[in-house]
mmCIF file of C-alpha atoms in Angstrom:
data_model
loop_
_atom_site.group_PDB
_atom_site.id
_atom_site.type_symbol
_atom_site.label_atom_id
_atom_site.label_comp_id
_atom_site.label_asym_id
_atom_site.label_seq_id
_atom_site.Cartn_x
_atom_site.Cartn_y
_atom_site.Cartn_z
ATOM 1 C CA MET A 1 36.119 57.145 69.345
ATOM 2 C CA SER A 2 38.648 58.335 66.773
ATOM 3 C CA ASN A 3 41.922 56.803 65.660
ATOM 4 C CA ASN A 4 43.867 59.010 68.062
ATOM 5 C CA SER A 5 41.607 58.282 71.031
ATOM 6 C CA ILE A 6 41.895 54.484 70.823
ATOM 7 C CA PRO A 7 44.262 53.593 73.692
ATOM 8 C CA LEU A 8 46.208 50.983 71.758
ATOM 9 C CA ASP A 9 49.570 49.785 73.081
ATOM 10 C CA VAL A 10 51.222 49.147 69.712
ATOM 11 C CA ALA A 11 54.410 47.667 71.183
ATOM 12 C CA ALA A 12 52.433 45.184 73.273
ATOM 13 C CA ALA A 13 50.323 44.258 70.239
ATOM 14 C CA GLU A 14 53.445 43.533 68.196
ATOM 15 C CA ASP A 15 54.896 41.493 71.064
ATOM 16 C CA HIS A 16 51.765 39.326 71.089
ATOM 17 C CA LEU A 17 52.055 38.837 67.352
ATOM 18 C CA MET A 18 55.732 37.852 67.479
ATOM 19 C CA ARG A 19 54.994 35.376 70.257
ATOM 20 C CA PHE A 20 52.127 33.711 68.381
ATOM 21 C CA LEU A 21 54.091 33.543 65.130
ATOM 22 C CA SER A 22 56.828 31.621 66.935
ATOM 23 C CA VAL A 23 54.481 28.900 68.238
ATOM 24 C CA GLU A 24 54.023 26.006 65.834
ATOM 25 C CA GLY A 25 50.468 24.901 65.197
ATOM 26 C CA VAL A 26 49.862 23.457 61.752
ATOM 27 C CA THR A 27 46.350 22.430 60.871
ATOM 28 C CA GLY A 28 45.091 19.670 63.142
ATOM 29 C CA GLN A 29 47.892 20.284 65.677
ATOM 30 C CA GLU A 30 46.624 23.401 67.436
ATOM 31 C CA ALA A 31 47.108 22.402 71.087
ATOM 32 C CA ASN A 32 50.304 24.438 71.625
ATOM 33 C CA ILE A 33 49.039 27.647 70.041
ATOM 34 C CA ALA A 34 45.731 27.277 71.890
ATOM 35 C CA ALA A 35 47.680 27.010 75.160
ATOM 36 C CA ALA A 36 49.740 30.084 74.246
ATOM 37 C CA VAL A 37 46.578 32.072 73.525
ATOM 38 C CA SER A 38 44.942 30.935 76.757
ATOM 39 C CA ASP A 39 48.045 31.940 78.704
ATOM 40 C CA ALA A 40 48.165 35.358 77.029
ATOM 41 C CA LEU A 41 44.496 35.982 77.765
ATOM 42 C CA LYS A 42 44.961 35.096 81.426
ATOM 43 C CA LYS A 43 47.907 37.485 81.648
ATOM 44 C CA VAL A 44 45.824 40.379 80.306
ATOM 45 C CA GLY A 45 43.071 39.756 82.852
ATOM 46 C CA VAL A 46 40.668 37.227 81.335
ATOM 47 C CA PRO A 47 39.707 34.726 84.047
ATOM 48 C CA GLU A 48 40.333 31.080 83.265
ATOM 49 C CA SER A 49 36.669 30.402 83.975
ATOM 50 C CA ALA A 50 35.756 32.494 80.922
ATOM 51 C CA MET A 51 37.676 30.163 78.582
ATOM 52 C CA ARG A 52 36.609 26.759 77.340
ATOM 53 C CA PHE A 53 37.157 24.303 74.503
ATOM 54 C CA ASP A 54 34.258 22.768 72.612
ATOM 55 C CA ASP A 55 34.192 19.199 71.276
ATOM 56 C CA ALA A 56 34.214 20.043 67.568
ATOM 57 C CA ASN A 57 37.404 17.975 67.181
ATOM 58 C CA LYS A 58 35.388 14.847 67.989
ATOM 59 C CA ARG A 59 33.207 15.493 64.939
ATOM 60 C CA ILE A 60 35.978 16.508 62.533
ATOM 61 C CA PRO A 61 36.764 13.541 60.219
ATOM 62 C CA LEU A 62 40.523 14.145 60.548
ATOM 63 C CA PRO A 63 42.766 13.772 63.611
ATOM 64 C CA THR A 64 42.546 17.072 65.517
ATOM 65 C CA GLU A 65 44.261 17.716 68.840
ATOM 66 C CA THR A 66 41.770 20.108 70.364
ATOM 67 C CA GLY A 67 38.410 21.755 69.880
ATOM 68 C CA ASN A 68 37.694 25.392 69.184
ATOM 69 C CA LEU A 69 38.722 27.838 71.922
ATOM 70 C CA ILE A 70 35.787 29.996 73.041
ATOM 71 C CA VAL A 71 36.141 32.966 75.387
ATOM 72 C CA ASP A 72 33.283 34.987 76.897
ATOM 73 C CA LEU A 73 33.768 38.584 77.969
ATOM 74 C CA PRO A 74 30.800 39.936 79.950
ATOM 75 C CA GLY A 75 29.483 43.266 78.732
ATOM 76 C CA THR A 76 30.055 46.471 80.656
ATOM 77 C CA ARG A 77 27.059 48.093 78.981
ATOM 78 C CA PRO A 78 23.870 46.725 77.426
ATOM 79 C CA GLY A 79 23.863 45.629 73.823
ATOM 80 C CA PRO A 80 23.632 42.586 71.557
ATOM 81 C CA ARG A 81 26.493 40.089 71.858
ATOM 82 C CA LEU A 82 29.328 40.479 69.370
ATOM 83 C CA LEU A 83 31.458 37.621 68.079
ATOM 84 C CA PHE A 84 35.112 38.045 67.080
ATOM 85 C CA SER A 85 36.646 35.067 65.292
ATOM 86 C CA THR A 86 39.878 33.875 63.716
ATOM 87 C CA HIS A 87 41.641 30.536 63.218
ATOM 88 C CA LEU A 88 44.486 29.021 65.220
ATOM 89 C CA ASP A 89 46.031 26.776 62.584
ATOM 90 C CA THR A 90 48.539 27.428 59.836
ATOM 91 C CA VAL A 91 49.394 25.548 56.662
ATOM 92 C CA PRO A 92 52.138 22.887 57.009
ATOM 93 C CA LEU A 93 54.632 25.129 55.186
ATOM 94 C CA CYS A 94 54.727 27.263 58.357
ATOM 95 C CA ALA A 95 56.180 24.470 60.520
ATOM 96 C CA GLY A 96 59.351 25.676 62.219
ATOM 97 C CA ALA A 97 58.831 29.334 61.327
ATOM 98 C CA LYS A 98 61.346 31.752 62.828
ATOM 99 C CA PRO A 99 59.808 35.248 62.740
ATOM 100 C CA ARG A 100 61.999 38.325 62.760
ATOM 101 C CA ARG A 101 61.348 42.003 62.299
ATOM 102 C CA GLU A 102 62.654 43.646 59.146
ATOM 103 C CA GLY A 103 61.745 47.337 59.047
ATOM 104 C CA ASP A 104 57.991 47.715 58.955
ATOM 105 C CA ARG A 105 57.466 44.003 58.347
ATOM 106 C CA ILE A 106 57.723 40.690 60.140
ATOM 107 C CA VAL A 107 59.228 38.007 57.918
ATOM 108 C CA SER A 108 60.405 34.404 58.230
ATOM 109 C CA ASP A 109 63.960 33.204 57.652
ATOM 110 C CA GLY A 110 63.047 32.296 54.070
ATOM 111 C CA THR A 111 62.878 28.524 54.550
ATOM 112 C CA THR A 112 59.255 28.376 55.702
ATOM 113 C CA ALA A 113 56.067 30.371 55.419
ATOM 114 C CA LEU A 114 55.424 32.711 58.343
ATOM 115 C CA GLY A 115 51.944 31.960 59.648
ATOM 116 C CA GLY A 116 50.544 35.466 59.484
ATOM 117 C CA ASP A 117 47.478 33.659 58.169
ATOM 118 C CA ALA A 118 45.926 33.908 60.649
ATOM 119 C CA ARG A 119 48.235 34.554 63.617
ATOM 120 C CA THR A 120 47.616 38.223 62.856
ATOM 121 C CA GLY A 121 43.970 37.498 63.650
ATOM 122 C CA VAL A 122 44.883 35.612 66.811
ATOM 123 C CA ALA A 123 46.902 38.605 67.989
ATOM 124 C CA VAL A 124 44.126 41.058 67.113
ATOM 125 C CA LEU A 125 41.596 39.172 69.244
ATOM 126 C CA VAL A 126 43.961 39.086 72.216
ATOM 127 C CA VAL A 127 44.745 42.787 71.746
ATOM 128 C CA VAL A 128 41.036 43.614 71.680
ATOM 129 C CA ALA A 129 40.508 41.794 74.979
ATOM 130 C CA GLU A 130 43.593 43.388 76.534
ATOM 131 C CA THR A 131 42.659 46.907 75.421
ATOM 132 C CA LEU A 132 39.082 46.621 76.653
ATOM 133 C CA LEU A 133 40.094 45.276 80.068
ATOM 134 C CA LYS A 134 43.164 47.448 80.662
ATOM 135 C CA ASN A 135 41.359 50.677 79.783
ATOM 136 C CA LYS A 136 37.934 49.699 81.130
ATOM 137 C CA LEU A 137 36.309 50.582 77.818
ATOM 138 C CA PRO A 138 32.517 50.163 77.732
ATOM 139 C CA HIS A 139 31.407 47.339 75.454
ATOM 140 C CA PRO A 140 28.525 44.885 75.007
ATOM 141 C CA PRO A 141 28.931 41.162 75.749
ATOM 142 C CA ILE A 142 31.644 39.706 73.498
ATOM 143 C CA THR A 143 32.611 36.171 72.515
ATOM 144 C CA LEU A 144 36.035 35.386 71.091
ATOM 145 C CA LEU A 145 36.238 32.306 68.864
ATOM 146 C CA PHE A 146 39.539 30.671 67.856
ATOM 147 C CA THR A 147 38.805 27.851 65.426
ATOM 148 C CA VAL A 148 40.804 24.771 64.477
ATOM 149 C CA ARG A 149 41.458 23.155 61.094
ATOM 150 C CA GLU A 150 40.432 26.162 59.019
ATOM 151 C CA GLU A 151 43.275 25.585 56.579
ATOM 152 C CA SER A 152 42.301 21.970 55.880
ATOM 153 C CA GLY A 153 38.624 22.527 55.141
ATOM 154 C CA LEU A 154 37.024 25.032 57.559
ATOM 155 C CA HIS A 155 36.280 22.073 59.814
ATOM 156 C CA GLY A 156 36.317 23.856 63.168
ATOM 157 C CA ALA A 157 33.751 26.415 62.046
ATOM 158 C CA ARG A 158 31.699 23.772 60.266
ATOM 159 C CA GLU A 159 31.446 21.520 63.325
ATOM 160 C CA LEU A 160 30.818 24.402 65.723
ATOM 161 C CA ASN A 161 27.632 24.228 67.783
ATOM 162 C CA PRO A 162 25.966 27.646 67.285
ATOM 163 C CA ALA A 163 24.549 27.424 70.819
ATOM 164 C CA ASP A 164 28.113 27.828 72.119
ATOM 165 C CA LEU A 165 28.236 31.380 70.760
ATOM 166 C CA GLY A 166 25.918 32.776 73.423
ATOM 167 C CA GLY A 167 23.418 34.304 71.035
ATOM 168 C CA ALA A 168 25.891 36.493 69.123
ATOM 169 C CA VAL A 169 24.051 38.551 66.513
ATOM 170 C CA MET A 170 26.995 39.500 64.308
ATOM 171 C CA CYS A 171 30.639 38.537 63.810
ATOM 172 C CA ILE A 172 33.949 40.154 62.915
ATOM 173 C CA ASN A 173 36.265 37.504 61.450
ATOM 174 C CA VAL A 174 39.934 38.529 61.264
ATOM 175 C CA ASP A 175 41.590 36.739 58.352
ATOM 176 C CA GLY A 176 42.641 39.132 55.612
ATOM 177 C CA GLN A 177 45.339 41.459 54.368
ATOM 178 C CA MET A 178 44.277 45.062 53.861
ATOM 179 C CA ALA A 179 42.435 46.903 56.614
ATOM 180 C CA SER A 180 40.378 48.710 53.983
ATOM 181 C CA ASP A 181 38.932 45.455 52.608
ATOM 182 C CA LEU A 182 35.663 44.224 54.090
ATOM 183 C CA ILE A 183 34.937 40.735 52.817
ATOM 184 C CA ILE A 184 31.144 40.507 52.751
ATOM 185 C CA GLY A 185 30.765 37.261 50.821
ATOM 186 C CA ALA A 186 32.559 34.258 49.397
ATOM 187 C CA VAL A 187 32.060 31.402 46.992
ATOM 188 C CA GLY A 188 30.978 27.941 48.062
ATOM 189 C CA GLN A 189 32.943 24.807 47.246
ATOM 190 C CA GLU A 190 32.031 21.285 46.157
ATOM 191 C CA ASN A 191 34.703 18.571 46.371
ATOM 192 C CA TRP A 192 34.605 15.633 43.984
ATOM 193 C CA GLU A 193 36.457 12.311 43.780
ATOM 194 C CA ALA A 194 36.747 9.653 41.095
ATOM 195 C CA GLU A 195 38.026 6.112 41.684
ATOM 196 C CA ILE A 196 38.730 4.152 38.529
ATOM 197 C CA THR A 197 39.382 0.419 38.735
ATOM 198 C CA GLY A 198 40.577 -0.999 35.433
ATOM 199 C CA ARG A 199 42.300 -4.282 34.617
ATOM 200 C CA ALA A 200 46.040 -4.956 34.654
ATOM 201 C CA SER A 201 47.717 -6.791 31.801
ATOM 202 C CA HIS A 202 51.164 -6.966 30.238
ATOM 203 C CA ALA A 203 51.533 -3.771 28.241
ATOM 204 C CA GLY A 204 53.790 -5.429 25.676
ATOM 205 C CA VAL A 205 52.408 -8.962 25.393
ATOM 206 C CA ALA A 206 48.669 -8.371 25.739
ATOM 207 C CA PRO A 207 47.734 -4.718 26.096
ATOM 208 C CA GLU A 208 44.322 -5.421 24.551
ATOM 209 C CA LYS A 209 43.382 -7.501 27.580
ATOM 210 C CA GLY A 210 43.893 -4.575 29.944
ATOM 211 C CA ILE A 211 41.712 -1.599 30.818
ATOM 212 C CA SER A 212 43.820 1.454 31.563
ATOM 213 C CA ALA A 213 42.551 3.456 34.521
ATOM 214 C CA THR A 214 45.076 6.140 33.604
ATOM 215 C CA MET A 215 43.589 6.515 30.132
ATOM 216 C CA VAL A 216 40.040 6.689 31.490
ATOM 217 C CA GLY A 217 41.126 9.494 33.801
ATOM 218 C CA ALA A 218 43.026 11.336 31.081
ATOM 219 C CA LEU A 219 40.140 11.183 28.620
ATOM 220 C CA ALA A 220 37.695 12.253 31.328
ATOM 221 C CA LEU A 221 39.698 15.348 32.196
ATOM 222 C CA ALA A 222 40.141 16.229 28.531
ATOM 223 C CA GLU A 223 36.377 15.877 28.051
ATOM 224 C CA ALA A 224 35.645 18.024 31.108
ATOM 225 C CA ARG A 225 37.855 20.750 29.663
ATOM 226 C CA ARG A 226 36.283 20.438 26.211
ATOM 227 C CA ALA A 227 32.817 20.766 27.768
ATOM 228 C CA GLY A 228 33.834 23.932 29.605
ATOM 229 C CA TRP A 229 33.953 22.584 33.155
ATOM 230 C CA PHE A 230 37.680 23.099 33.834
ATOM 231 C CA GLY A 231 39.314 26.294 35.125
ATOM 232 C CA LYS A 232 37.181 29.392 34.776
ATOM 233 C CA VAL A 233 33.638 28.198 34.135
ATOM 234 C CA VAL A 234 31.121 30.527 32.480
ATOM 235 C CA LYS A 235 27.768 29.137 31.395
ATOM 236 C CA SER A 236 24.420 30.725 30.618
ATOM 237 C CA ASP A 237 23.062 29.697 34.007
ATOM 238 C CA GLY A 238 26.056 30.353 36.255
ATOM 239 C CA ARG A 239 29.754 30.928 36.733
ATOM 240 C CA GLY A 240 32.504 29.445 38.855
ATOM 241 C CA THR A 241 35.877 27.732 38.809
ATOM 242 C CA SER A 242 37.192 24.207 39.060
ATOM 243 C CA ASN A 243 40.494 22.407 39.439
ATOM 244 C CA VAL A 244 41.963 18.925 39.418
ATOM 245 C CA GLY A 245 44.260 18.654 42.412
ATOM 246 C CA ILE A 246 45.221 14.976 42.734
ATOM 247 C CA PHE A 247 45.813 12.296 40.089
ATOM 248 C CA GLY A 248 47.380 9.291 41.751
ATOM 249 C CA GLY A 249 46.928 5.816 43.107
ATOM 250 C CA LYS A 250 46.200 4.093 46.381
ATOM 251 C CA ASP A 251 47.596 5.308 49.708
ATOM 252 C CA ASN A 252 49.319 8.350 48.188
ATOM 253 C CA LYS A 253 51.213 6.165 45.723
ATOM 254 C CA PRO A 254 51.475 6.784 41.963
ATOM 255 C CA ALA A 255 48.771 5.552 39.608
ATOM 256 C CA GLY A 256 50.687 2.486 38.434
ATOM 257 C CA ASP A 257 54.161 1.311 39.307
ATOM 258 C CA ALA A 258 55.666 0.080 36.030
ATOM 259 C CA THR A 259 55.609 1.028 32.347
ATOM 260 C CA ASN A 260 55.031 -2.568 31.206
ATOM 261 C CA VAL A 261 51.755 -2.984 33.121
ATOM 262 C CA VAL A 262 48.423 -1.495 32.060
ATOM 263 C CA THR A 263 47.416 0.663 35.044
ATOM 264 C CA ASP A 264 44.530 -0.898 36.928
ATOM 265 C CA TYR A 265 43.701 1.885 39.395
ATOM 266 C CA ALA A 266 43.621 5.669 39.535
ATOM 267 C CA PHE A 267 42.302 8.145 42.077
ATOM 268 C CA ILE A 268 41.467 11.674 40.990
ATOM 269 C CA LYS A 269 40.287 14.495 43.231
ATOM 270 C CA GLY A 270 39.207 18.024 42.461
ATOM 271 C CA GLU A 271 37.027 20.930 43.463
ATOM 272 C CA ALA A 272 34.356 23.239 42.070
ATOM 273 C CA ARG A 273 33.566 26.737 43.348
ATOM 274 C CA SER A 274 30.733 29.137 42.625
ATOM 275 C CA PRO A 275 28.783 31.995 44.212
ATOM 276 C CA GLU A 276 25.763 29.701 43.797
ATOM 277 C CA SER A 277 25.763 26.379 45.620
ATOM 278 C CA ALA A 278 23.641 24.706 42.946
ATOM 279 C CA PHE A 279 26.068 25.724 40.212
ATOM 280 C CA ALA A 280 29.074 24.377 42.130
ATOM 281 C CA THR A 281 27.189 21.074 42.249
ATOM 282 C CA LYS A 282 26.481 21.365 38.521
ATOM 283 C CA ILE A 283 30.201 21.741 37.793
ATOM 284 C CA ALA A 284 30.919 18.599 39.815
ATOM 285 C CA LYS A 285 28.219 16.743 37.893
ATOM 286 C CA GLY A 286 29.803 17.958 34.665
ATOM 287 C CA TYR A 287 32.957 16.128 35.721
ATOM 288 C CA GLU A 288 30.890 13.044 36.553
ATOM 289 C CA GLU A 289 29.411 13.039 33.039
ATOM 290 C CA ALA A 290 32.913 13.373 31.581
ATOM 291 C CA PHE A 291 34.183 10.407 33.603
ATOM 292 C CA THR A 292 31.166 8.313 32.613
ATOM 293 C CA LYS A 293 31.762 9.075 28.944
ATOM 294 C CA ALA A 294 35.461 8.180 29.240
ATOM 295 C CA GLN A 295 34.580 4.964 31.045
ATOM 296 C CA ARG A 296 32.586 3.832 27.991
ATOM 297 C CA GLU A 297 35.376 4.715 25.577
ATOM 298 C CA VAL A 298 38.158 2.599 27.118
ATOM 299 C CA THR A 299 37.522 -1.131 26.775
ATOM 300 C CA ASP A 300 39.383 -4.420 26.666
ATOM 301 C CA ASP A 301 39.187 -6.865 23.739
ATOM 302 C CA ALA A 302 35.962 -8.314 25.126
ATOM 303 C CA GLY A 303 34.253 -4.933 25.466
ATOM 304 C CA GLY A 304 34.704 -4.722 29.209
ATOM 305 C CA THR A 305 34.981 -1.325 30.885
ATOM 306 C CA ALA A 306 36.520 -0.012 34.064
ATOM 307 C CA GLU A 307 34.590 0.323 37.291
ATOM 308 C CA LEU A 308 33.921 3.964 38.154
ATOM 309 C CA LYS A 309 33.027 5.371 41.554
ATOM 310 C CA PHE A 310 32.335 9.099 41.477
ATOM 311 C CA SER A 311 31.216 11.148 44.459
ATOM 312 C CA HIS A 312 30.893 14.819 45.371
ATOM 313 C CA VAL A 313 30.149 16.609 48.616
ATOM 314 C CA THR A 314 29.723 20.199 49.785
ATOM 315 C CA SER A 315 32.849 21.548 51.493
ATOM 316 C CA TYR A 316 31.308 24.881 52.454
ATOM 317 C CA PRO A 317 28.321 26.994 51.323
ATOM 318 C CA PRO A 318 28.527 30.383 49.618
ATOM 319 C CA PHE A 319 27.204 33.550 51.246
ATOM 320 C CA GLU A 320 26.890 37.259 50.564
ATOM 321 C CA LEU A 321 25.805 40.060 52.894
ATOM 322 C CA GLY A 322 23.928 43.133 51.726
ATOM 323 C CA LYS A 323 25.349 46.605 52.265
ATOM 324 C CA ASP A 324 22.538 47.354 54.718
ATOM 325 C CA THR A 325 23.318 44.342 56.942
ATOM 326 C CA PRO A 326 23.989 45.591 60.501
ATOM 327 C CA ILE A 327 27.487 44.080 60.655
ATOM 328 C CA VAL A 328 28.451 45.653 57.311
ATOM 329 C CA GLN A 329 27.131 49.010 58.499
ATOM 330 C CA ARG A 330 29.016 48.669 61.791
ATOM 331 C CA ALA A 331 32.277 47.835 60.037
ATOM 332 C CA THR A 332 31.826 50.636 57.531
ATOM 333 C CA LYS A 333 31.231 53.100 60.359
ATOM 334 C CA ALA A 334 34.362 51.891 62.163
ATOM 335 C CA LEU A 335 36.608 52.199 59.119
ATOM 336 C CA LYS A 336 35.359 55.651 58.236
ATOM 337 C CA ALA A 337 35.890 56.792 61.823
ATOM 338 C CA LEU A 338 39.523 55.780 61.357
ATOM 339 C CA GLY A 339 39.778 57.632 58.072
ATOM 340 C CA ILE A 340 39.747 54.430 56.001
ATOM 341 C CA GLU A 341 37.518 54.176 52.947
ATOM 342 C CA PRO A 342 36.035 50.661 52.998
ATOM 343 C CA VAL A 343 36.228 48.426 49.937
ATOM 344 C CA LEU A 344 33.531 45.732 49.870
ATOM 345 C CA VAL A 345 34.987 42.457 48.590
ATOM 346 C CA PHE A 346 33.521 39.145 47.420
ATOM 347 C CA SER A 347 36.116 36.410 47.901
ATOM 348 C CA ASN A 348 36.869 33.488 45.599
ATOM 349 C CA GLY A 349 38.275 31.585 48.573
ATOM 350 C CA GLY A 350 36.429 30.031 51.488
ATOM 351 C CA LEU A 351 36.537 31.461 55.005
ATOM 352 C CA ASP A 352 35.267 30.491 58.426
ATOM 353 C CA ALA A 353 32.742 33.238 57.669
ATOM 354 C CA ASN A 354 31.020 30.873 55.206
ATOM 355 C CA TRP A 355 30.062 28.517 58.020
ATOM 356 C CA LEU A 356 29.490 31.185 60.669
ATOM 357 C CA ASP A 357 26.984 32.836 58.362
ATOM 358 C CA LYS A 358 25.384 29.415 57.766
ATOM 359 C CA HIS A 359 25.140 29.023 61.558
ATOM 360 C CA GLY A 360 23.047 32.184 61.671
ATOM 361 C CA VAL A 361 25.679 34.787 62.580
ATOM 362 C CA PRO A 362 26.185 37.339 59.763
ATOM 363 C CA THR A 363 29.957 37.688 59.425
ATOM 364 C CA ILE A 364 32.319 40.135 57.760
ATOM 365 C CA THR A 365 36.035 39.480 57.455
ATOM 366 C CA ILE A 366 38.589 42.234 58.043
ATOM 367 C CA GLY A 367 42.296 42.424 57.241
ATOM 368 C CA SER A 368 45.214 42.843 59.611
ATOM 369 C CA GLY A 369 48.372 42.659 57.539
ATOM 370 C CA GLN A 370 48.936 39.076 56.408
ATOM 371 C CA ALA A 371 50.536 39.034 52.940
ATOM 372 C CA GLU A 372 51.983 36.531 50.423
ATOM 373 C CA ILE A 373 50.319 33.813 52.483
ATOM 374 C CA HIS A 374 51.129 30.113 52.023
ATOM 375 C CA THR A 375 54.546 30.931 50.534
ATOM 376 C CA ILE A 376 58.064 31.327 51.886
ATOM 377 C CA LYS A 377 57.804 34.998 50.894
ATOM 378 C CA GLU A 378 55.010 35.543 53.424
ATOM 379 C CA TYR A 379 55.227 38.611 55.646
ATOM 380 C CA VAL A 380 53.144 40.739 57.973
ATOM 381 C CA ASN A 381 52.660 44.406 57.156
ATOM 382 C CA LEU A 382 52.840 45.993 60.607
ATOM 383 C CA ALA A 383 51.042 49.182 59.582
ATOM 384 C CA GLU A 384 48.071 47.111 58.414
ATOM 385 C CA PHE A 385 48.291 44.966 61.539
ATOM 386 C CA GLU A 386 48.013 48.091 63.698
ATOM 387 C CA LYS A 387 45.016 49.235 61.682
ATOM 388 C CA GLY A 388 43.414 45.816 62.177
ATOM 389 C CA CYS A 389 43.890 46.112 65.939
ATOM 390 C CA ARG A 390 42.327 49.580 65.955
ATOM 391 C CA ILE A 391 39.387 48.410 63.861
ATOM 392 C CA GLY A 392 38.837 45.519 66.277
ATOM 393 C CA VAL A 393 38.798 47.766 69.347
ATOM 394 C CA LEU A 394 36.503 50.264 67.651
ATOM 395 C CA MET A 395 34.128 47.535 66.442
ATOM 396 C CA ALA A 396 33.909 46.305 70.029
ATOM 397 C CA THR A 397 33.120 49.702 71.505
ATOM 398 C CA LEU A 398 30.907 51.445 68.933
ATOM 399 C CA ASP A 399 27.470 52.468 70.111
ATOM 400 C CA ASP A 400 24.742 50.270 68.673
#
């Protein structure tokens, strides 16, 4: 099937996209967008009995309105089951988005982000189902997966039960920008936290009796940078990145509440990323060593030190697919059939693909027009969105 022979209704595809962009559904609050997707699927001919929600939200350690939406399309010809995935949620900056068309783009009104990440993917999956059913195109069994809480930690994909995927052997995840980019791998991430409990004292009358949690944290971060663990990390045994995201106090309050009191508590949170899981852990441990060293350096007049609680946990694992992996070959074949030269990409950001691959389903991620994501300048490139829709339909119908 060539580009010209794909029976894609471009106007209908863009209508789906505009509709989904207008439905609010920030991370953890996906019930409304899930209902809109379910309604759209029913209207294009998917029976309600083919749609279900899993219970992943019961295992996610954050309040989450609904589980992942899973849709099964029976095959019209033999072949291994394919999985198409994307995420339902947007970042909070998308709340209240008002999409409008501006030439060959869809934009917001400039006060919010748009939500193209990944409502473009949501639309592509619905368009694939609609195109297959409307035109009676032959295809193997297909599962559509719409995950929750991707933006706040890939939780929906992480807590997914692989048995719910019906034995899918490969996956096309739609969550990128350029149709020519095939994301075949991504870094893993380790999250770390440090709680420092010092001792309050009057900063003017008796500062020597206090133990400054703020100073412990500051010295620790300076030491982590000096030791090469901050920002871009390049060592003889690995490479990665790290960042310090939060330096505060209890319950989202500042670390300290007055200049005349030695700060007795600080909470610091950061991340470490690497193509190698063990090296991401090593970066986190580098921070732990820096905090331990700083803890020893800040004392009161009796030699007392602050209490330090440091922890780190895997947020998602890294993965990388070889060029000869069946899903990479299938995607490459699809792009070339459409006259698109594929560019294989390794991402420095996490994707649902990280967990889907961990669950045993090799996953590539394709683009469908989202751009300037997570900013008020976000837009959807409609030409790339159309290409994403065509790639999806072709991936679903290629001969094995």
